[in-house]
Every structure is written in structure tokens, then in C-alpha cells.
Short mmCIF file of C-alpha atoms in Angstrom, two decimals:
data_model
loop_
_atom_site.label_atom_id
_atom_site.label_comp_id
_atom_site.label_asym_id
_atom_site.label_seq_id
_atom_site.Cartn_x
_atom_site.Cartn_y
_atom_site.Cartn_z
CA MET A 2 18.13 11.68 -15.48
CA ARG A 3 21.50 11.73 -16.11
CA GLU A 4 21.87 14.03 -13.16
CA ALA A 5 20.72 11.51 -11.21
CA LEU A 6 22.82 8.96 -12.57
CA ARG A 7 25.74 11.27 -11.94
CA LEU A 8 24.96 11.60 -8.44
CA ALA A 9 25.15 7.53 -7.97
CA LYS A 10 28.60 7.09 -9.66
CA GLU A 11 30.08 10.01 -8.17
CA ASN A 12 28.70 9.00 -4.66
CA ILE A 13 30.87 5.27 -5.62
CA THR A 14 33.98 7.48 -6.93
CA ASP A 15 33.95 9.72 -3.54
CA GLY A 16 33.79 6.46 -1.30
CA LYS A 17 30.42 8.15 0.19
CA GLY A 18 27.53 5.19 -0.19
CA GLY A 19 25.84 3.40 -2.45
CA PRO A 20 25.00 3.41 -6.42
CA PHE A 21 22.09 5.59 -6.17
CA GLY A 22 20.87 9.31 -6.81
CA ALA A 23 17.58 11.16 -7.10
CA VAL A 24 16.94 15.00 -8.39
CA ILE A 25 13.13 16.47 -7.45
CA VAL A 26 12.24 18.90 -10.99
CA ARG A 27 10.24 21.44 -10.62
CA ASN A 28 8.45 23.49 -13.79
CA GLY A 29 11.52 22.03 -15.82
CA THR A 30 14.20 23.19 -13.02
CA ILE A 31 15.87 21.11 -10.83
CA ILE A 32 14.94 21.93 -7.33
CA ALA A 33 16.47 19.32 -5.34
CA HIS A 34 19.45 16.67 -5.50
CA ALA A 35 20.90 14.11 -3.43
CA ALA A 36 22.77 10.68 -3.13
CA ASN A 37 22.30 7.69 -0.95
CA ALA A 38 23.57 8.94 2.30
CA VAL A 39 22.87 5.73 4.50
CA VAL A 40 26.89 4.84 5.28
CA ARG A 41 27.39 8.17 5.42
CA THR A 42 24.87 9.33 8.06
CA ASN A 43 24.41 5.97 9.73
CA ASP A 44 21.05 6.71 8.72
CA PRO A 45 19.54 3.63 6.79
CA THR A 46 16.61 6.08 6.07
CA ALA A 47 18.66 8.47 3.87
CA HIS A 48 18.33 6.94 0.38
CA GLY A 49 18.93 9.71 -2.53
CA GLU A 50 15.29 9.94 -3.21
CA ILE A 51 14.16 10.36 0.59
CA VAL A 52 17.12 12.80 1.07
CA ALA A 53 15.78 14.92 -1.98
CA ILE A 54 12.29 14.95 -0.75
CA ARG A 55 13.34 16.23 2.62
CA GLN A 56 15.53 18.66 0.46
CA ALA A 57 12.62 19.91 -2.00
CA CYS A 58 10.11 20.13 0.99
CA ASN A 59 12.38 22.61 3.10
CA MET A 60 13.51 24.65 0.27
CA LEU A 61 9.75 24.94 -1.04
CA GLY A 62 8.16 25.52 2.46
CA THR A 63 5.76 22.33 1.79
CA PHE A 64 5.15 18.82 2.76
CA HIS A 65 3.42 18.23 -1.04
CA LEU A 66 5.27 18.12 -4.32
CA ASP A 67 2.14 17.57 -6.39
CA ASP A 68 3.87 20.19 -9.12
CA CYS A 69 7.09 17.94 -8.89
CA GLU A 70 8.68 14.99 -10.53
CA LEU A 71 11.68 12.81 -9.49
CA TYR A 72 14.40 11.11 -11.11
CA THR A 73 15.86 8.41 -9.57
CA SER A 74 18.72 5.69 -10.36
CA CYS A 75 17.14 3.30 -9.55
CA GLU A 76 13.72 1.70 -9.57
CA PRO A 77 12.08 2.87 -5.80
CA CYS A 78 12.44 0.23 -2.57
CA PRO A 79 9.26 0.20 -0.95
CA MET A 80 10.39 2.80 1.62
CA CYS A 81 11.06 5.02 -1.21
CA MET A 82 7.61 4.66 -2.69
CA GLY A 83 5.84 5.17 0.71
CA ALA A 84 7.43 8.80 1.00
CA ILE A 85 6.83 9.49 -2.79
CA TYR A 86 2.93 8.80 -2.08
CA TRP A 87 3.35 10.79 1.36
CA ALA A 88 4.79 13.92 -0.71
CA ARG A 89 2.44 13.10 -3.78
CA ILE A 90 4.96 13.15 -6.43
CA PRO A 91 2.94 12.61 -9.48
CA ARG A 92 5.33 11.45 -11.94
CA VAL A 93 8.57 9.16 -11.17
CA TYR A 94 11.38 8.25 -13.99
CA PHE A 95 13.53 5.29 -12.70
CA ALA A 96 17.00 3.88 -14.41
CA ALA A 97 17.48 0.61 -13.10
CA SER A 98 14.96 -2.14 -11.93
CA GLY A 99 14.82 -3.18 -8.49
CA GLU A 100 16.34 -6.96 -9.71
CA ASP A 101 19.10 -4.87 -11.34
CA ALA A 102 19.90 -3.60 -7.52
CA HIS A 103 19.48 -7.24 -6.34
CA SER A 104 21.74 -8.46 -8.96
CA ALA A 105 23.95 -5.69 -6.96
CA GLY A 106 23.60 -6.86 -3.32
CA PHE A 107 20.72 -4.46 -2.58
CA ASP A 108 17.70 -6.46 -0.79
CA ASP A 109 15.07 -4.09 -2.58
CA VAL A 110 13.62 -7.45 -3.84
CA ALA A 111 13.62 -9.55 -0.55
CA PHE A 112 11.98 -5.83 1.48
CA TYR A 113 8.85 -5.56 -1.79
CA GLU A 114 8.38 -10.06 -1.11
CA GLN A 115 8.13 -9.54 2.95
CA ILE A 116 5.34 -6.63 2.80
CA ALA A 117 3.27 -8.53 0.19
CA LEU A 118 2.97 -11.33 2.86
CA PRO A 119 0.35 -10.94 5.90
CA TYR A 120 2.11 -10.40 9.29
CA PRO A 121 2.26 -13.49 10.74
CA GLU A 122 4.16 -15.05 7.90
CA GLN A 123 7.02 -11.91 7.66
CA LYS A 124 10.41 -12.18 8.93
CA THR A 125 9.93 -9.29 11.15
CA GLU A 126 7.70 -10.03 13.83
CA VAL A 127 4.54 -7.50 13.93
CA ARG A 128 2.03 -7.70 17.00
CA GLN A 129 -1.09 -5.07 17.14
CA ILE A 130 -1.26 -3.96 21.12
CA LEU A 131 -3.41 -0.90 22.35
CA ARG A 132 -5.25 -0.75 19.50
CA ASP A 133 -8.31 0.97 21.86
CA GLU A 134 -6.31 3.73 23.10
CA ALA A 135 -5.07 4.65 19.56
CA VAL A 136 -8.13 4.76 17.86
CA HIS A 137 -9.14 6.55 20.86
CA ILE A 138 -6.12 9.13 19.70
CA PHE A 139 -8.09 9.41 16.23
CA GLU A 140 -11.13 10.27 17.50
CA GLU A 141 -9.29 13.69 19.06
CA TRP A 142 -7.95 14.28 16.15
CA ASN A 143 -10.85 14.34 13.88
CA ASN A 144 -12.55 16.41 16.39
CA SER A 145 -9.73 18.87 17.34
CA GLN A 146 -9.64 22.31 15.59
CA ASN A 147 -6.04 22.34 15.46
CA LYS A 148 -5.38 19.22 13.23
CA GLN A 149 -3.24 20.20 9.61
CA GLU A 150 -4.56 17.64 7.06
CA TYR A 151 -1.88 16.18 5.23
#
């Protein structure tokens, strides 16, 4: 955890981005570490956790990190939690809370609130269209001999 916190602090000191750092550990060894790169890369998905997950998956040659742990300087936002679930990371440790991030001016709490609402009540307009065509593609997936499940 101290490495994740060091990365978060260094990111501020170096003027590279937000105060967030993340470390992925496998069998007691750090295999990936990253700080928030949103501002530096103009990529709103470049949170420390996401960047570290990408690094770890690339290094290990897999899209599952089910034998790893994630240490992050702040409670993961909804996007990062989604990535953590997709990567199958079984344990996550965080330092600051989402409320702490909110107090520092970050939107995490508002995003959690929006996602919990039904689509018609969310600020972003979300509509379902062409469902029948999309369901047909899933049927093709289910019948495909080329699929790799994840």
C-alpha cells in the first residue's frame, strides 16, 4: 500500500496528474504499478487501477488476474471496480475512501449515485435500440466454434 501512496504523491509532485496510485501484487511481488494518467494522456479511463491492470495483464499474457491483489491509494470508482471484476482480481485494498476523494473535488460519489438510478432518472440519456439485431449476434456467439470465453 505504501508504494501506491508513494505513486499518488509523486504524481502530484511531478505534475503528471491526479493523486491516485495503484499496485498489483502476485505471490508477494509487485508485478505492476501505475499512477493516474488521465491528464497526461487525455484519457479519462487512465485511472491508476486501470493502467496497472493493463500492465499486469500484458506482462502475464492473460486477461484474468485471479491470483493477484490490488492495492490502491483510494477506493476504486465505479469504472475501476468494473475493471477489477472483469480482471477477476479477488482482493482489493484501498487507503482513502470515495468520500475523501469527493472532499478533494473528485466525482466518484456522484457516479455511484447516478449508476444506482434507473436509466430514465440518470443525467446521461441512455436508450436501448436495435435489441433484436444485438441478440442475434449473441446467438451467433453462443454457436461459434471460435469463441474464447472470458
